[in-house]
């Protein structure tokens, strides 16, 4: 069964550094999402992406965040200057055009020191 | 925006018993309600979903009910097994994003 994959599985970085989280969507999916989950809390929506542009974003997704699909396959989330409070699990999710169902990747655990 | 509340936060049941997890939502425009199971160290996995034009859906030991008037929906797991132990999240879909509940940690005691 096709799966969403994410790399790296874990990342430790220093505060102020840039990080790039990568996602490979299921091949025929057209809609892409990033969510984050701070330890012990609910999964929170960050951003949705369709047709090479952001379609919706939350208040969390400020100017420090950006997304792109650089090569037509990977979908990336960049955090420009990480803060301690960016430490969380980051999940990519994707869906096809004819269903509401979003399929989640295994997540990247980001730790900012 | 949408607000999803989920109860209980933790639930322990004996193997073979039933487990029920309840969620409420605030936005009457929400029209799709998935349930996800999250095992330790993994991403959320869809286990069942229901659309707003349906009141109940069942898939083997798992069922979901939806009351649109009251804006609540519930997950029912019957004949629970130890492998059902995980964190379960409900979600409501309004437009292009999911709003998740706070999760329920289910423990099935053998």
mmCIF file of C-alpha atoms in Angstrom:
data_model
loop_
_atom_site.group_PDB
_atom_site.id
_atom_site.type_symbol
_atom_site.label_atom_id
_atom_site.label_comp_id
_atom_site.label_asym_id
_atom_site.label_seq_id
_atom_site.Cartn_x
_atom_site.Cartn_y
_atom_site.Cartn_z
ATOM 1 C CA UNK A 1 0.000 0.000 0.000
ATOM 2 C CA UNK A 2 1.416 3.425 -0.921
ATOM 3 C CA UNK A 3 2.649 5.498 2.006
ATOM 4 C CA UNK A 4 3.687 9.021 2.742
ATOM 5 C CA UNK A 5 7.347 9.109 3.768
ATOM 6 C CA UNK A 6 9.218 11.777 5.691
ATOM 7 C CA UNK A 7 12.880 12.538 6.279
ATOM 8 C CA UNK A 8 14.639 12.872 8.572
ATOM 9 C CA UNK A 9 12.885 10.903 11.288
ATOM 10 C CA UNK A 10 14.675 12.959 13.951
ATOM 11 C CA UNK A 11 16.487 16.284 13.815
ATOM 12 C CA UNK A 12 18.290 18.159 16.550
ATOM 13 C CA UNK A 13 19.252 21.757 15.840
ATOM 14 C CA UNK A 14 20.480 24.856 17.592
ATOM 15 C CA UNK A 15 18.142 27.774 18.124
ATOM 16 C CA UNK A 16 18.381 30.207 15.227
ATOM 17 C CA UNK A 17 19.375 27.566 12.678
ATOM 18 C CA UNK A 18 17.384 26.755 9.577
ATOM 19 C CA UNK A 19 15.831 23.334 9.132
ATOM 20 C CA UNK A 20 14.206 21.687 6.154
ATOM 21 C CA UNK A 21 11.796 18.823 6.643
ATOM 22 C CA UNK A 22 11.032 16.655 3.664
ATOM 23 C CA UNK A 23 7.996 14.669 2.617
ATOM 24 C CA UNK A 24 7.398 12.363 -0.314
ATOM 25 C CA UNK A 25 3.653 12.243 -1.016
ATOM 26 C CA UNK A 26 1.706 9.305 -2.338
ATOM 27 C CA UNK A 27 2.272 9.458 -6.077
ATOM 28 C CA UNK A 28 -1.119 10.543 -7.421
ATOM 29 C CA UNK A 29 -1.953 12.893 -4.581
ATOM 30 C CA UNK A 30 -2.410 16.568 -5.334
ATOM 31 C CA UNK A 31 -3.043 18.166 -1.948
ATOM 32 C CA UNK A 32 -0.333 18.463 0.676
ATOM 33 C CA UNK A 33 -0.412 19.483 4.297
ATOM 34 C CA UNK A 34 1.887 20.082 7.224
ATOM 35 C CA UNK A 35 0.789 19.593 10.803
ATOM 36 C CA UNK A 36 2.707 19.747 14.039
ATOM 37 C CA UNK A 37 2.197 18.060 17.387
ATOM 38 C CA UNK A 38 3.890 19.446 20.456
ATOM 39 C CA UNK A 39 4.583 16.679 22.967
ATOM 40 C CA UNK A 40 1.388 15.642 24.720
ATOM 41 C CA UNK A 41 -0.808 18.051 22.779
ATOM 42 C CA UNK A 42 -3.180 17.823 19.847
ATOM 43 C CA UNK A 43 -2.186 17.751 16.223
ATOM 44 C CA UNK A 44 -2.338 21.307 14.829
ATOM 45 C CA UNK A 45 -2.760 22.396 11.236
ATOM 46 C CA UNK A 46 0.038 24.516 9.768
ATOM 47 C CA UNK A 47 -0.514 24.836 6.040
ATOM 48 C CA UNK A 48 -2.139 23.321 2.970
ATOM 49 C CA UNK A 49 -0.646 23.395 -0.515
ATOM 50 C CA UNK A 50 -2.203 22.752 -3.891
ATOM 51 C CA UNK A 51 -1.193 23.540 -7.443
ATOM 52 C CA UNK A 52 2.151 24.923 -6.302
ATOM 53 C CA UNK A 53 0.752 27.467 -3.939
ATOM 54 C CA UNK A 54 -0.442 27.771 -0.383
ATOM 55 C CA UNK A 55 -4.211 27.419 -0.192
ATOM 56 C CA UNK A 56 -4.621 27.893 3.537
ATOM 57 C CA UNK A 57 -2.417 28.518 6.554
ATOM 58 C CA UNK A 58 -2.885 28.827 10.290
ATOM 59 C CA UNK A 59 -1.716 31.510 12.700
ATOM 60 C CA UNK A 60 1.202 29.264 13.625
ATOM 61 C CA UNK A 61 2.544 29.449 10.069
ATOM 62 C CA UNK A 62 4.265 32.816 10.332
ATOM 63 C CA UNK A 63 7.053 34.336 8.257
ATOM 64 C CA UNK A 64 9.591 31.888 9.692
ATOM 65 C CA UNK A 65 7.883 29.042 7.836
ATOM 66 C CA UNK A 66 7.780 28.319 4.139
ATOM 67 C CA UNK A 67 6.776 25.389 1.960
ATOM 68 C CA UNK A 68 7.644 24.370 -1.533
ATOM 69 C CA UNK A 69 7.656 21.492 -3.932
ATOM 70 C CA UNK A 70 11.093 21.972 -5.443
ATOM 71 C CA UNK A 71 11.272 19.013 -7.818
ATOM 72 C CA UNK A 72 7.724 17.882 -8.373
ATOM 73 C CA UNK A 73 8.002 15.010 -5.911
ATOM 74 C CA UNK A 74 9.309 16.224 -2.540
ATOM 75 C CA UNK A 75 7.231 18.585 -0.473
ATOM 76 C CA UNK A 76 9.300 20.548 2.028
ATOM 77 C CA UNK A 77 8.724 22.627 5.130
ATOM 78 C CA UNK A 78 11.437 25.128 5.963
ATOM 79 C CA UNK A 79 11.795 26.851 9.292
ATOM 80 C CA UNK A 80 14.084 29.783 8.716
ATOM 81 C CA UNK A 81 15.308 30.556 12.239
ATOM 82 C CA UNK A 82 14.216 27.926 14.716
ATOM 83 C CA UNK A 83 12.984 28.771 18.191
ATOM 84 C CA UNK A 84 12.793 26.548 21.250
ATOM 85 C CA UNK A 85 9.020 26.407 20.905
ATOM 86 C CA UNK A 86 9.341 24.910 17.420
ATOM 87 C CA UNK A 87 10.290 21.610 19.056
ATOM 88 C CA UNK A 88 7.551 19.189 18.038
ATOM 89 C CA UNK A 89 6.635 16.318 15.767
ATOM 90 C CA UNK A 90 5.947 17.556 12.258
ATOM 91 C CA UNK A 91 3.624 15.489 10.125
ATOM 92 C CA UNK A 92 3.124 15.692 6.406
ATOM 93 C CA UNK A 93 -0.235 14.569 5.038
ATOM 94 C CA UNK A 94 -1.439 14.182 1.473
ATOM 95 C CA UNK A 95 -4.681 13.458 -0.304
ATOM 96 C CA UNK A 96 -5.950 12.849 -3.784
ATOM 97 C CA UNK A 97 -8.404 15.115 -5.534
ATOM 98 C CA UNK A 98 -11.539 13.048 -5.084
ATOM 99 C CA UNK A 99 -11.645 12.324 -1.356
ATOM 100 C CA UNK A 100 -11.394 14.162 1.939
ATOM 101 C CA UNK A 101 -9.151 11.490 3.421
ATOM 102 C CA UNK A 102 -5.678 12.678 4.350
ATOM 103 C CA UNK A 103 -2.877 10.151 4.721
ATOM 104 C CA UNK A 104 -0.205 10.984 7.255
ATOM 105 C CA UNK A 105 3.494 10.289 7.173
ATOM 106 C CA UNK A 106 5.394 8.941 10.195
ATOM 107 C CA UNK A 107 6.571 12.393 11.223
ATOM 108 C CA UNK A 108 9.843 14.184 11.910
ATOM 109 C CA UNK A 109 10.720 14.806 15.513
ATOM 110 C CA UNK A 110 12.390 18.214 15.727
ATOM 111 C CA UNK A 111 14.273 19.238 18.840
ATOM 112 C CA UNK A 112 15.550 22.801 19.096
ATOM 113 C CA UNK A 113 18.223 23.386 21.728
ATOM 114 C CA UNK B 1 -12.799 28.647 13.631
ATOM 115 C CA UNK B 2 -13.714 25.071 14.455
ATOM 116 C CA UNK B 3 -13.177 23.752 17.998
ATOM 117 C CA UNK B 4 -13.091 20.007 18.605
ATOM 118 C CA UNK B 5 -13.340 18.622 22.122
ATOM 119 C CA UNK B 6 -12.558 14.988 22.903
ATOM 120 C CA UNK B 7 -13.276 12.860 25.973
ATOM 121 C CA UNK B 8 -11.979 11.020 27.851
ATOM 122 C CA UNK B 9 -8.285 11.817 27.717
ATOM 123 C CA UNK B 10 -7.405 8.360 29.017
ATOM 124 C CA UNK B 11 -9.378 5.142 28.954
ATOM 125 C CA UNK B 12 -8.543 1.698 30.294
ATOM 126 C CA UNK B 13 -10.652 -1.331 29.467
ATOM 127 C CA UNK B 14 -10.364 -5.055 29.959
ATOM 128 C CA UNK B 15 -9.679 -7.112 26.883
ATOM 129 C CA UNK B 16 -12.963 -8.050 25.263
ATOM 130 C CA UNK B 17 -14.868 -5.065 26.627
ATOM 131 C CA UNK B 18 -16.062 -2.121 24.544
ATOM 132 C CA UNK B 19 -14.473 1.326 24.401
ATOM 133 C CA UNK B 20 -16.273 4.543 23.522
ATOM 134 C CA UNK B 21 -14.614 7.857 22.751
ATOM 135 C CA UNK B 22 -16.668 11.010 22.235
ATOM 136 C CA UNK B 23 -16.031 14.239 20.378
ATOM 137 C CA UNK B 24 -17.956 17.456 19.929
ATOM 138 C CA UNK B 25 -17.435 20.141 17.339
ATOM 139 C CA UNK B 26 -18.568 23.723 17.043
ATOM 140 C CA UNK B 27 -18.793 24.566 13.345
ATOM 141 C CA UNK B 28 -21.993 23.325 11.718
ATOM 142 C CA UNK B 29 -20.251 23.614 8.326
ATOM 143 C CA UNK B 30 -17.944 20.696 9.192
ATOM 144 C CA UNK B 31 -18.902 17.820 6.958
ATOM 145 C CA UNK B 32 -16.285 15.093 7.319
ATOM 146 C CA UNK B 33 -15.155 13.403 10.521
ATOM 147 C CA UNK B 34 -12.216 10.993 10.469
ATOM 148 C CA UNK B 35 -10.789 9.015 13.348
ATOM 149 C CA UNK B 36 -7.078 8.363 13.549
ATOM 150 C CA UNK B 37 -5.092 5.846 15.577
ATOM 151 C CA UNK B 38 -1.578 6.844 16.578
ATOM 152 C CA UNK B 39 0.827 4.269 17.887
ATOM 153 C CA UNK B 40 3.985 5.261 19.689
ATOM 154 C CA UNK B 41 6.499 6.848 17.338
ATOM 155 C CA UNK B 42 4.232 6.686 14.310
ATOM 156 C CA UNK B 43 2.030 9.061 12.415
ATOM 157 C CA UNK B 44 -1.766 9.061 12.717
ATOM 158 C CA UNK B 45 -3.404 6.270 10.723
ATOM 159 C CA UNK B 46 -6.981 6.594 9.499
ATOM 160 C CA UNK B 47 -9.186 3.884 10.963
ATOM 161 C CA UNK B 48 -12.679 5.030 10.033
ATOM 162 C CA UNK B 49 -14.434 8.142 8.821
ATOM 163 C CA UNK B 50 -17.964 9.428 8.435
ATOM 164 C CA UNK B 51 -19.542 12.125 6.326
ATOM 165 C CA UNK B 52 -22.240 14.472 7.475
ATOM 166 C CA UNK B 53 -24.931 12.842 5.348
ATOM 167 C CA UNK B 54 -24.563 9.572 7.270
ATOM 168 C CA UNK B 55 -25.526 8.822 10.888
ATOM 169 C CA UNK B 56 -23.550 5.660 11.482
ATOM 170 C CA UNK B 57 -20.810 3.625 9.870
ATOM 171 C CA UNK B 58 -19.348 0.290 10.883
ATOM 172 C CA UNK B 59 -16.216 -1.591 9.906
ATOM 173 C CA UNK B 60 -15.826 -4.908 11.724
ATOM 174 C CA UNK B 61 -15.165 -4.076 15.404
ATOM 175 C CA UNK B 62 -15.120 -0.318 14.857
ATOM 176 C CA UNK B 63 -18.129 1.940 14.438
ATOM 177 C CA UNK B 64 -18.656 5.675 14.348
ATOM 178 C CA UNK B 65 -21.887 7.564 15.018
ATOM 179 C CA UNK B 66 -22.660 11.158 14.162
ATOM 180 C CA UNK B 67 -25.345 13.431 15.563
ATOM 181 C CA UNK B 68 -25.322 16.576 13.431
ATOM 182 C CA UNK B 69 -27.974 18.333 15.477
ATOM 183 C CA UNK B 70 -26.009 17.955 18.683
ATOM 184 C CA UNK B 71 -22.668 18.314 16.891
ATOM 185 C CA UNK B 72 -21.113 15.246 18.365
ATOM 186 C CA UNK B 73 -19.655 12.032 17.056
ATOM 187 C CA UNK B 74 -18.349 8.934 18.767
ATOM 188 C CA UNK B 75 -15.991 6.045 18.135
ATOM 189 C CA UNK B 76 -17.020 2.613 19.359
ATOM 190 C CA UNK B 77 -14.588 -0.287 19.532
ATOM 191 C CA UNK B 78 -16.079 -3.641 20.482
ATOM 192 C CA UNK B 79 -14.273 -6.785 21.642
ATOM 193 C CA UNK B 80 -11.144 -4.797 22.363
ATOM 194 C CA UNK B 81 -7.749 -6.435 21.960
ATOM 195 C CA UNK B 82 -4.337 -5.442 23.374
ATOM 196 C CA UNK B 83 -3.267 -4.232 19.919
ATOM 197 C CA UNK B 84 -6.035 -1.633 20.079
ATOM 198 C CA UNK B 85 -3.939 0.171 22.699
ATOM 199 C CA UNK B 86 -2.930 3.520 21.183
ATOM 200 C CA UNK B 87 -3.872 7.188 21.130
ATOM 201 C CA UNK B 88 -7.023 7.922 19.162
ATOM 202 C CA UNK B 89 -7.770 11.316 17.634
ATOM 203 C CA UNK B 90 -11.007 12.574 16.225
ATOM 204 C CA UNK B 91 -11.030 15.368 13.685
ATOM 205 C CA UNK B 92 -13.492 17.607 11.894
ATOM 206 C CA UNK B 93 -12.965 18.894 8.388
ATOM 207 C CA UNK B 94 -14.004 22.420 7.553
ATOM 208 C CA UNK B 95 -12.891 23.403 4.101
ATOM 209 C CA UNK B 96 -9.290 22.494 3.541
ATOM 210 C CA UNK B 97 -7.986 21.616 6.976
ATOM 211 C CA UNK B 98 -8.566 19.194 9.808
ATOM 212 C CA UNK B 99 -9.174 20.288 13.378
ATOM 213 C CA UNK B 100 -8.107 17.582 15.773
ATOM 214 C CA UNK B 101 -9.306 16.661 19.211
ATOM 215 C CA UNK B 102 -6.842 16.395 22.074
ATOM 216 C CA UNK B 103 -6.603 12.614 21.828
ATOM 217 C CA UNK B 104 -7.592 9.646 23.970
ATOM 218 C CA UNK B 105 -4.984 7.241 25.246
ATOM 219 C CA UNK B 106 -6.631 3.827 25.202
ATOM 220 C CA UNK B 107 -5.122 0.958 27.163
ATOM 221 C CA UNK B 108 -6.536 -2.523 26.734
ATOM 222 C CA UNK B 109 -5.596 -4.694 29.684
ATOM 223 C CA UNK B 110 -5.061 -8.376 28.774
#
